[in-house]
Structures are given as C-alpha cells and as structure tokens.
Tab-separated table of C-alpha atoms and ligand atoms in Angstrom:
chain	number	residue	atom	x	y	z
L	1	UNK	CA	0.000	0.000	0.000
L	2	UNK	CA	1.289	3.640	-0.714
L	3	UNK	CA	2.704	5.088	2.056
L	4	UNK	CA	3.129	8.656	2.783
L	5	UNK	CA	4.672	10.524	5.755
L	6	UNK	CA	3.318	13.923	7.198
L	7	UNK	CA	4.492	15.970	10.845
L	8	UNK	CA	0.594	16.876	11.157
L	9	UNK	CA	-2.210	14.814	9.725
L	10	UNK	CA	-5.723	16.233	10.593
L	11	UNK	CA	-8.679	14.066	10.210
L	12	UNK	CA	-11.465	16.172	9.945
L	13	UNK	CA	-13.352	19.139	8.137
L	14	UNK	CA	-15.291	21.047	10.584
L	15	UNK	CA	-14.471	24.387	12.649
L	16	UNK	CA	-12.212	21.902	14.534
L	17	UNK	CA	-9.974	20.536	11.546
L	18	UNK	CA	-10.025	23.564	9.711
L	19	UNK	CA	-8.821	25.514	12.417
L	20	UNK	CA	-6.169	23.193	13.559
L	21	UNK	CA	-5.135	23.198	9.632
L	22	UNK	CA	-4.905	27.752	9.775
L	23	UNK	CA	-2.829	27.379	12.761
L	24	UNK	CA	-0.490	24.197	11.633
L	25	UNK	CA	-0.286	26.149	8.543
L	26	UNK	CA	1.095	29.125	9.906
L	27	UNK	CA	3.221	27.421	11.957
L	28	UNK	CA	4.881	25.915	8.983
L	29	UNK	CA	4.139	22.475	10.181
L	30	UNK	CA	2.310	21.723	6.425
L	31	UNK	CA	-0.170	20.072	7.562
L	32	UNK	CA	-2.303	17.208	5.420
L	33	UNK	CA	-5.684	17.425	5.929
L	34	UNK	CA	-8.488	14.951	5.548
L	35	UNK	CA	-12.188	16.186	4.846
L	36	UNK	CA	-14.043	12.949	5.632
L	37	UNK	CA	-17.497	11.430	4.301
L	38	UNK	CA	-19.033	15.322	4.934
L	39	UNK	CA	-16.449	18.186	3.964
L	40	UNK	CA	-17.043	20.999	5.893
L	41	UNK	CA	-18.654	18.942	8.826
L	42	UNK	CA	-21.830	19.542	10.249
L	43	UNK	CA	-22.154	22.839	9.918
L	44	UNK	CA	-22.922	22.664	6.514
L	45	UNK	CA	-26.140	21.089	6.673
L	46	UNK	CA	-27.405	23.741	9.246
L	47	UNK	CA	-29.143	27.559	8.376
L	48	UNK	CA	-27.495	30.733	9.561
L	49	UNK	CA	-25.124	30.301	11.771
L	50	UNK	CA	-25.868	33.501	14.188
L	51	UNK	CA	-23.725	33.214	17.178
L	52	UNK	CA	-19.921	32.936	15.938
L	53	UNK	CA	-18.457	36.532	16.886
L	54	UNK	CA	-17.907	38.844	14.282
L	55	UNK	CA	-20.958	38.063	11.883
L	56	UNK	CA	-23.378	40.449	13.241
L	57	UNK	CA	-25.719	39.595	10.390
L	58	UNK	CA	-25.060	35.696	10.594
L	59	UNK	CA	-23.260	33.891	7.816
L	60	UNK	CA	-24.599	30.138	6.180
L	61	UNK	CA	-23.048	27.481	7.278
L	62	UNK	CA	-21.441	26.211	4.075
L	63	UNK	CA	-20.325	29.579	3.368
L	64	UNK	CA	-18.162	29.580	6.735
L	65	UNK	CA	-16.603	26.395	6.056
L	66	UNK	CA	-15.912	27.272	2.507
L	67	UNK	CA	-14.203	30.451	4.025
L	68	UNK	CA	-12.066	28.046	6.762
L	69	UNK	CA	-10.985	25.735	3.910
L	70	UNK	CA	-10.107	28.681	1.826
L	71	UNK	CA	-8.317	30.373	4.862
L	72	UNK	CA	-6.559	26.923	5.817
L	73	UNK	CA	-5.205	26.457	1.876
L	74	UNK	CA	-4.003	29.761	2.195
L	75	UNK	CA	-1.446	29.084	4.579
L	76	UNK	CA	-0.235	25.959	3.227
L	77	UNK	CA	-2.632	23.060	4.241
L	78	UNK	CA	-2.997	20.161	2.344
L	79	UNK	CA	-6.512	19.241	2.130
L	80	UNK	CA	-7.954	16.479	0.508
L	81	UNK	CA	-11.323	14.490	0.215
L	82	UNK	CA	-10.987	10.950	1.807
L	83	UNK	CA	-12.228	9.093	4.288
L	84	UNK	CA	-9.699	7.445	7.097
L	85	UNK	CA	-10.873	3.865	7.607
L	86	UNK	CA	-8.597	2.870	9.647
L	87	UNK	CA	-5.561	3.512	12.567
L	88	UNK	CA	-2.558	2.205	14.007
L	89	UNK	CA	-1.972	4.503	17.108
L	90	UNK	CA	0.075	1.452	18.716
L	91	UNK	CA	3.373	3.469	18.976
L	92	UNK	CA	4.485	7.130	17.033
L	93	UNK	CA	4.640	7.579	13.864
L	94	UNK	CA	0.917	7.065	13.810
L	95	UNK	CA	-0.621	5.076	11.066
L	96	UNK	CA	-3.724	6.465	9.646
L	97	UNK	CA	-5.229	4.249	6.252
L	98	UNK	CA	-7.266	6.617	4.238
L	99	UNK	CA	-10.168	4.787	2.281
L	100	UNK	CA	-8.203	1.273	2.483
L	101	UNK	CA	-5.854	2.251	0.022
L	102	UNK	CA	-3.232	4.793	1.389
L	103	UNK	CA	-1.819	5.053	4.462
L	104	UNK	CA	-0.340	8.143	5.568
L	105	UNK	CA	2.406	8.197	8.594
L	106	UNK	CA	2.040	11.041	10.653
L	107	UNK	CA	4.337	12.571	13.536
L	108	UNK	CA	1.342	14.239	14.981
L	109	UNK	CA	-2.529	13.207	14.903
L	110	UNK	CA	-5.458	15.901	15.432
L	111	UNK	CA	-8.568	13.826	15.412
L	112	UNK	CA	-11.299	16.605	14.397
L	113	UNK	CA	-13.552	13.696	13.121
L	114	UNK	CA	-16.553	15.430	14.914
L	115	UNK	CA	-20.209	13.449	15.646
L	116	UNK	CA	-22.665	12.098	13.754
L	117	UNK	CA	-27.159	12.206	13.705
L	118	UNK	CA	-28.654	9.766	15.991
L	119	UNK	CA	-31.265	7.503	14.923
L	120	UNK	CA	-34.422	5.947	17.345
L	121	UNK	CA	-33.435	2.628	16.209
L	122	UNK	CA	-36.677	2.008	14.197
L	123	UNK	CA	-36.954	-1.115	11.223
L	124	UNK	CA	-38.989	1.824	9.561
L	125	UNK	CA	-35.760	4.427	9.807
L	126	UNK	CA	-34.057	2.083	7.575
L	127	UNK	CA	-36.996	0.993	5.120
L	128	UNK	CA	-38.104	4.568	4.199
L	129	UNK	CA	-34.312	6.077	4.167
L	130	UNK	CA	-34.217	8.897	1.878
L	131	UNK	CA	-38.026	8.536	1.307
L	132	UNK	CA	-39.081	10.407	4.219
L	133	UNK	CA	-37.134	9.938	6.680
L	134	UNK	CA	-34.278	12.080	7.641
L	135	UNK	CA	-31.667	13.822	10.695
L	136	UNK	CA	-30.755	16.972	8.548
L	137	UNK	CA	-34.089	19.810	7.712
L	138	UNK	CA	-31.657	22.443	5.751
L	139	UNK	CA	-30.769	19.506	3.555
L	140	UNK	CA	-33.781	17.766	2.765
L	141	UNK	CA	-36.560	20.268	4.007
L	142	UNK	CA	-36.816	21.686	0.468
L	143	UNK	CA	-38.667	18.432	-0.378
L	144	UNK	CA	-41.576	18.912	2.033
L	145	UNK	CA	-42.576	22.297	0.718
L	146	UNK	CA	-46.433	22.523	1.993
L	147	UNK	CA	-46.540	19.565	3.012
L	148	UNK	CA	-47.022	17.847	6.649
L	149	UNK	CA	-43.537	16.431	8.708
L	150	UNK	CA	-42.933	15.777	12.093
L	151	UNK	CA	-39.666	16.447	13.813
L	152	UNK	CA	-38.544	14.486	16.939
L	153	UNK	CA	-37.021	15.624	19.695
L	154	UNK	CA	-36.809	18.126	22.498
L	155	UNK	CA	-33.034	20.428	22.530
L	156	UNK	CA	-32.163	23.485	20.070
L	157	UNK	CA	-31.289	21.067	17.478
L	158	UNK	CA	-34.969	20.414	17.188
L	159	UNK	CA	-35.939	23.692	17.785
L	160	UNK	CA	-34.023	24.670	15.203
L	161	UNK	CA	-35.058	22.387	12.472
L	162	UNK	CA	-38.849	22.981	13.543
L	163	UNK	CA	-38.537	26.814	12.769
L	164	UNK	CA	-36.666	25.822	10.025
L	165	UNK	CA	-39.255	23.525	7.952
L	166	UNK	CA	-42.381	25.707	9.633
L	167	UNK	CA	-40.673	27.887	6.821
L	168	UNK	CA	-41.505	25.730	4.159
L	169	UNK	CA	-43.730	22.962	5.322
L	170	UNK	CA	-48.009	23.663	5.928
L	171	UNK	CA	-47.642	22.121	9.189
L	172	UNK	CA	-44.852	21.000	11.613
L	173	UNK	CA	-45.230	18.271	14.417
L	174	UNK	CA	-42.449	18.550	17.016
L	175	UNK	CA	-42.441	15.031	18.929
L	176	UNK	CA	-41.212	15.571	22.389
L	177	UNK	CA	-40.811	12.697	24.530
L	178	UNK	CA	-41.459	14.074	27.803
L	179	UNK	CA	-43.560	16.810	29.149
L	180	UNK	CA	-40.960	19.678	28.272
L	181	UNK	CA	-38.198	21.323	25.810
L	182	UNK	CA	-34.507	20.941	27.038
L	183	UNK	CA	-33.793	23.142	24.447
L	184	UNK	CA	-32.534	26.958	25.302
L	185	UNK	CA	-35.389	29.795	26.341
L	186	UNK	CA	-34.929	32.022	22.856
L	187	UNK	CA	-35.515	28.529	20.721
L	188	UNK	CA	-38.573	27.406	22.973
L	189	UNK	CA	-39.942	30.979	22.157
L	190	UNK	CA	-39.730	31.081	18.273
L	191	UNK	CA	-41.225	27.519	18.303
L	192	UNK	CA	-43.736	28.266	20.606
L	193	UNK	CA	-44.526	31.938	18.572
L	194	UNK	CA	-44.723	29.975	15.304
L	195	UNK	CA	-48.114	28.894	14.145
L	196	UNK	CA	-46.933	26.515	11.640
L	197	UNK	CA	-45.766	24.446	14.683
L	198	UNK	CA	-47.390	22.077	16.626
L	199	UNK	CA	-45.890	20.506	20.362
L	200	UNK	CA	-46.432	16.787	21.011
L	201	UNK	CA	-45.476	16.437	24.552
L	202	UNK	CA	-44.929	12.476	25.862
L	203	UNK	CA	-45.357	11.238	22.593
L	204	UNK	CA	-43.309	8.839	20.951
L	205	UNK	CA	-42.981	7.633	17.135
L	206	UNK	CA	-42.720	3.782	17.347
L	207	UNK	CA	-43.322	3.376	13.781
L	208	UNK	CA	-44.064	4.444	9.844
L	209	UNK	CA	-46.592	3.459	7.160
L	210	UNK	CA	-47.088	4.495	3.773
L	211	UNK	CA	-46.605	2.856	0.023
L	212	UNK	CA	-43.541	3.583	-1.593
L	213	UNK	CA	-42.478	6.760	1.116
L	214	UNK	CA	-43.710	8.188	4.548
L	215	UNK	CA	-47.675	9.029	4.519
L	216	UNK	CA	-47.235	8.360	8.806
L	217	UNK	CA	-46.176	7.888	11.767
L	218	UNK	CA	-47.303	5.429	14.742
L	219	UNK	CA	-47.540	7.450	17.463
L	220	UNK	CA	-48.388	6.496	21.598
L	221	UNK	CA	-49.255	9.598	24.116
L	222	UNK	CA	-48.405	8.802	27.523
L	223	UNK	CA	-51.327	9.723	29.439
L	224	UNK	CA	-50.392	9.512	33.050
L	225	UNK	CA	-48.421	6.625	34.949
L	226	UNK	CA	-50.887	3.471	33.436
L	227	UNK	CA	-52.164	4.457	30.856
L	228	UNK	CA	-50.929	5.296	26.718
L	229	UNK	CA	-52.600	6.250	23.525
L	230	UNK	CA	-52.023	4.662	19.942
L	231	UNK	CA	-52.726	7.249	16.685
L	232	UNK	CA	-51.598	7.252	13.313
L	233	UNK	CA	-50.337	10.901	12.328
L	234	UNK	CA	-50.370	11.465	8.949
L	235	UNK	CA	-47.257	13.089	8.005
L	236	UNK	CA	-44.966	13.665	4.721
L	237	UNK	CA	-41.646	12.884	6.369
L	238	UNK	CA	-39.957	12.458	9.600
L	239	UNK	CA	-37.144	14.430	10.896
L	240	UNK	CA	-34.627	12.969	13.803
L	241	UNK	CA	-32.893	15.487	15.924
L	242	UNK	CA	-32.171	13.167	19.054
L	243	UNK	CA	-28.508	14.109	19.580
L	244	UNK	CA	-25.466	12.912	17.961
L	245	UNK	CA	-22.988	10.010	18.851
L	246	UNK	CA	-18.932	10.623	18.374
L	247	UNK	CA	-16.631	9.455	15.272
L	248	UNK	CA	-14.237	7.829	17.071
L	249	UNK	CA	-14.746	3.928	15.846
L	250	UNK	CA	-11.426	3.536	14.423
L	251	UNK	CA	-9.274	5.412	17.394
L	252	UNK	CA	-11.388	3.757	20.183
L	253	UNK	CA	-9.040	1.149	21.210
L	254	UNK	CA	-6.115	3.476	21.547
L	255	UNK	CA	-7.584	6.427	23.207
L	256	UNK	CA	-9.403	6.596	26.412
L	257	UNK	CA	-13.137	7.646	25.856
L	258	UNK	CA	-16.478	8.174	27.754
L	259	UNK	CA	-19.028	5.255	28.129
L	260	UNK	CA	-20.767	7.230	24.951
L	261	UNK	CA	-17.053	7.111	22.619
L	262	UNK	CA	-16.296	10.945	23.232
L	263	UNK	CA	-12.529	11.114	23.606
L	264	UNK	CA	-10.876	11.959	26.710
L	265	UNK	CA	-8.572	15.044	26.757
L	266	UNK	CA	-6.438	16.535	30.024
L	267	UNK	CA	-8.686	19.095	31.346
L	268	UNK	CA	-8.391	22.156	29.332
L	269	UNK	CA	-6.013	21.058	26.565
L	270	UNK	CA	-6.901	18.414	23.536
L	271	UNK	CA	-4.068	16.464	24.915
L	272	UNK	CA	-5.231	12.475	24.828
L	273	UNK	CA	-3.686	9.150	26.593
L	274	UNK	CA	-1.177	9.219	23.553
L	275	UNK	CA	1.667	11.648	22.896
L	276	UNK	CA	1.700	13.385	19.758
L	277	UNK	CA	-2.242	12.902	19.499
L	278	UNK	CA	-4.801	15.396	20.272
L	279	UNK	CA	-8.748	15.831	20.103
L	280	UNK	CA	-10.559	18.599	18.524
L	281	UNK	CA	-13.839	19.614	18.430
L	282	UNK	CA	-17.081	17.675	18.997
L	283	UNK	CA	-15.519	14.381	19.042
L	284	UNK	CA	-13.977	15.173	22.367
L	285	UNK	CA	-17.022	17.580	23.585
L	286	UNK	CA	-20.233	16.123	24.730
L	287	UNK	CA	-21.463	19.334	26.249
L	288	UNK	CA	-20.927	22.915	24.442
L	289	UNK	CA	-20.755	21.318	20.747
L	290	UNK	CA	-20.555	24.913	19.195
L	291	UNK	CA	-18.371	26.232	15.879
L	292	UNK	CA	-16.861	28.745	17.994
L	293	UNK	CA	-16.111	26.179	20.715
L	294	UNK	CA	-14.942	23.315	18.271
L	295	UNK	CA	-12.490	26.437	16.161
L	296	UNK	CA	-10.943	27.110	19.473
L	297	UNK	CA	-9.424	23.633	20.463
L	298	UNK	CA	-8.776	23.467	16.944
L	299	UNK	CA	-6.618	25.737	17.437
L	300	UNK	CA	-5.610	24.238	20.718
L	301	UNK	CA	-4.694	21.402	18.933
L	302	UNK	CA	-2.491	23.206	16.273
L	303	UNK	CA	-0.354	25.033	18.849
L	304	UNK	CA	-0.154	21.478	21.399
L	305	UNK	CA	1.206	19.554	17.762
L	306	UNK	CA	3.683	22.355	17.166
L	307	UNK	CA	4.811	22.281	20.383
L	308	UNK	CA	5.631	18.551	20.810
L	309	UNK	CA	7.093	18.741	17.186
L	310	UNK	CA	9.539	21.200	18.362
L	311	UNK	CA	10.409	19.581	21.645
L	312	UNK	CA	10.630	16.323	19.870
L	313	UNK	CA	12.901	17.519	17.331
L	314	UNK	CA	15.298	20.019	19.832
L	315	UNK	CA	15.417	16.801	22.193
L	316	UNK	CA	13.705	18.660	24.618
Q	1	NDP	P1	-29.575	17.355	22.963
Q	1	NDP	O1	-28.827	16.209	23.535
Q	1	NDP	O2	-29.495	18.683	23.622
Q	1	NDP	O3	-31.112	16.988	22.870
Q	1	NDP	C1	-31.533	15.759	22.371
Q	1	NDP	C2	-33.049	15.727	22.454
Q	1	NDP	O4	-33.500	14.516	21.862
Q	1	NDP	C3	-33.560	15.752	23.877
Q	1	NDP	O5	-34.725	16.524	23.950
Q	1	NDP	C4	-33.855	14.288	24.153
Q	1	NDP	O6	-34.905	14.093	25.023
Q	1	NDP	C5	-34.292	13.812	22.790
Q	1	NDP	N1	-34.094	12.390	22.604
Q	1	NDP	C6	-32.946	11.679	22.765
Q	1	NDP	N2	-33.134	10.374	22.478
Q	1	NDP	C7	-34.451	10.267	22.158
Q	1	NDP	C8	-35.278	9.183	21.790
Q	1	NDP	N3	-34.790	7.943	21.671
Q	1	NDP	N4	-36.578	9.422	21.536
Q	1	NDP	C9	-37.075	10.667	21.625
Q	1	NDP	N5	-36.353	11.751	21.978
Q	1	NDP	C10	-35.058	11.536	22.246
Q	1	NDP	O7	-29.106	17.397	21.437
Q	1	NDP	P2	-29.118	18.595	20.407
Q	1	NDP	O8	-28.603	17.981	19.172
Q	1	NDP	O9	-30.413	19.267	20.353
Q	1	NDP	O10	-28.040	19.618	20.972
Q	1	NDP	C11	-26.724	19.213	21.304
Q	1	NDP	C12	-25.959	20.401	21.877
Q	1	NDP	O11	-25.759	21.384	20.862
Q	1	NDP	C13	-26.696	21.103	23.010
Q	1	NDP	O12	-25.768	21.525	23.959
Q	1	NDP	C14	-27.342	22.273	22.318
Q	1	NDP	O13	-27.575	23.345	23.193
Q	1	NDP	C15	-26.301	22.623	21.265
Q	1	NDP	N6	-26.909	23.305	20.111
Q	1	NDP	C16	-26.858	24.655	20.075
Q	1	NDP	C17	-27.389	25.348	19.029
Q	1	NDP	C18	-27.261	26.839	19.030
Q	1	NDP	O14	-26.807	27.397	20.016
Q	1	NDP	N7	-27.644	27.519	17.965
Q	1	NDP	C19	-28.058	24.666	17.902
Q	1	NDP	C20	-28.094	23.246	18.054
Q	1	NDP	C21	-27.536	22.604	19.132
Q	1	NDP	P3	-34.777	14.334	26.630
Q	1	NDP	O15	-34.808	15.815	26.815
Q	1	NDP	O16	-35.956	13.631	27.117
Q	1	NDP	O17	-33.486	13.701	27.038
C-alpha cells in the first residue's frame, strides 16, 4: 500500500480541523488534511449560523466552512477528500489508512472527526431512508414544501429544524418525549410563537406506514403513569434530531473515551492518553458542541502539535 509521511495529519473538516489546519499552517508544520465522508462537517447542513463573533448579520453554514478551507489552503494546508478507515496509534509515527488504500504516517494526529445524527433505532428508519425519513431539515426540508412532517425531539437542534421547515412545510409536528423542551429559552420561544408548529409532549414515534415513502407515523401519548394512547399521524416525512454520537470507531481502542465514545482530553487542553495525538472539536465535547467552541481547540490542537514537534525535534 502507498505510504506517505506527514508531521501533522488532521482528520477532519469542521471548525475543529479547519482551524487546527490555519494554525499548523502558519506554523509551517504543512499540515495534510483529511475532509471525511461530509467536507465541511456539520455545519454545513445547518441555516445561519448567528452566534460565531464577528458576523453580526449571521453567515450560512457552508459559506463559513468554505471560508475556513479557503483560509486553511491559504497558509499551506494540504486538504484532501478521503475518508480514514482505519488507525494504528500502537506506537508514534501514527498510522492512519485513508479509504483502504493509502496510508499516511504522521508525527502528529489531530482527530477533528466530529459526531454524527442519531437515529431511534426504528426497522422503519431504515426501510423509508431517503423517502421520508431524515436527521438533517436544511438539507432535505426543500422536499416537504407545503406539506405535513414531524420532527422528533426536544433540545435546540430540534428547535431549530422545527422553525426551520415551519418555513416551508403547511404544518410542523415537534415530537417531544417528555412533558418539556430541554432546548434553550430564545428557541422554545420562536417555536412556541410559530403557528406553523405544533408541540407533542410524551409522545413517541414507534413506527411508519405508507406505500412507496412516509404518509405516517405510529404514534403512543403517555397519558399519566398506566395508561398510553395509539394514533396514526399522517405526516410527509420524519425528521430525527435526538442528539449525535462521536466518530471515534477507528481510534477507540487506543484512546481513552467516555461510556458514549467521546474522547478523553487533560482538562483544558486536547491532549489524549497518547503523545503526539490530540482531540478537537465535537468528538472530544459532549457538552458545548458549538463552531466557535470546536475552532478554538482546533486551534488548541495546532499550537499542542507544534509544540511537541519542536520539543521532539530540539530533544527537549
Ligand atoms: P440534545 O442532547 O441537547 O437533545 C436531544 C433531544 O433529543 C432531547 O430533547 C432528548 O430528550 C431527545 N431524545 C434523545 N433520544 C431520544 C429518543 N430515543 N426518543 C425521543 N427523543 C429523544 O441534542 P441537540 O442535538 O439538540 O443539541 C446538542 C448540543 O448542541 C446542546 O448543547 C445544544 O444546546 C447545542 N446546540 C446549540 C445550538 C445553538 O446554540 N444555535 C443549535 C443546536 C444545538 P430528553 O430531553 O428527554 O433527554
């Protein structure tokens, strides 16, 4: 297999990786970086972004991580479209195999790899996949233009999406599964100001029907500690914003991790268990998950790599 070697490989194309690749760049590390199965990261499936400092008018998604990969080239990153499929973090240089036909040899590793939708573990997810059934509204919410969809679960991710298709949809169903919204005051507020957008508190979807796409969802309403409700809602398409689990499959048995997969750092740093390898972004952060909080140990993660380069190669 073709082997290459790099001082900096980032795996990863979100605020995380893209930040870690400005930084490594300027630093002169030249850094190679990977963009994974969804360049640009999550990010680009989401509307405005509204809350990064210094857009007072908000900026789209795609259009910020277009700017970061422009920003990163600029200063000397290598970044290519592949997917890493496998590791070797037994001892330094670190092994990473990029789609199971390159491997690439790497002084320093910045996993930036980032999270991924959460399903409710339904046959019917799989069975109506891409026919009305999905975890992203910006991308797919163009399809239900006046129509009827349902969007399932309670934080701002939901809250989000809701507003979102109650843009373009007659009617949206937001299925909660208990008897409030986790997600933040300001998002509760637009949902609950939106007339578009209906609350289903303690309800579950335990099901779909429908010929040849989605024309429902089985529902139950829990009514108080005995006693549920069955009901067919007819709906266009169901959305899934239930969280996210961590893309760290392939580093797992190396690094130390939470019980969920979220990687481990030293308090305050992206430092892992392993020297030379260092965790960016929302694969390491099960709790503020934001661009501006995924750019900055990015960044983190640049300056750590640089650092250990630099001691490594004075013999310090
Ligand atoms: P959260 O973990 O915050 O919320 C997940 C929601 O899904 C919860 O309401 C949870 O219910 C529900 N849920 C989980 N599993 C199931 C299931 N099997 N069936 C039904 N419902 C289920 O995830 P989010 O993706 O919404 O947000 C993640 C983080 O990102 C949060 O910190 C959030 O604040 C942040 N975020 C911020 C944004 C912004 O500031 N603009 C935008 C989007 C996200 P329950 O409450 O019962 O556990």
């Amino acid at each position: 297999m073709e082997r290459e070697k790099t001082r900096c490989l980032i795996i990863g194309s979100g605020p995380a990786g893209y930040t870690a690749a400005i930084y490594a760049g300027r630093a002169n590390i030249a850094p190679i970086l990977y963009q994974g199965l969804q360049p640009g990261g999550q990010l680009t499936t989401t509307t405005d972004i509204e809350n990064f400092p210094g857009y007072p008018m908000g900026i789209s998604g795609f259009q910020m991580m277009e700017d970061l990969k422009d920003q990163a080239a600029r200063f000397g990153a290598d970044i290519r479209f592949g997917l890493a499929t496998k590791a070797d973090l037994s001892r330094p240089p670190y092994v990473v195999t990029i789609d199971e036909e390159k491997e690439i040899e790497a002084d320093t590793l910045i996993i930036a790899t980032g999270a991924t939708a959460k399903y409710l573990g339904l046959d019917d997810e799989v069975k109506y996949a891409g026919m009305g059934v999905s975890a992203c509204a910006t991308c797919d919410g163009f399809f239900y233009r006046k129509k009827v969809v349902a969007v399932v679960g309670g934080g701002d991710t939901a809250c989000e999406e809701v507003v979102y298709l109650a843009g373009l949809a007659a009617k949206v169903y937001l299925v909660v599964r208990k008897n409030q919204l986790r997600a933040s005051k300001v998002m509760q507020e637009r949902v609950f100001n939106n007339d578009k957008i209906e609350v289903l508190f303690e309800h579950n979807v335990t099901g779909l029907y429908g010929d040849g796409g989605v024309e429902g969802a089985h529902v139950v309403k829990r009514l108080n500690e005995m006693d549920e409700e069955r009901y067919d809602l007819a709906i266009d398409g169901l959305f899934l914003a239930i969280g996210h689990h961590p893309n760290t499959e392939i580093f797992k048995e190396y690094l130390e991790t939470d019980e969920t997969g979220y990687i481990i750092t030293e308090p305050g740093t992206p430092k892992t268990n392993l020297p030379g390898v260092f965790a960016a972004g929302d694969v390491a952060d099960p709790v503020y998950r934001q661009a501006i909080t995924a750019a900055a140990s990015g960044c983190k993660a640049a300056i750590e790599a640089e650092k250990y380069l630099y001691d490594r190669e004075e013999g310090l």
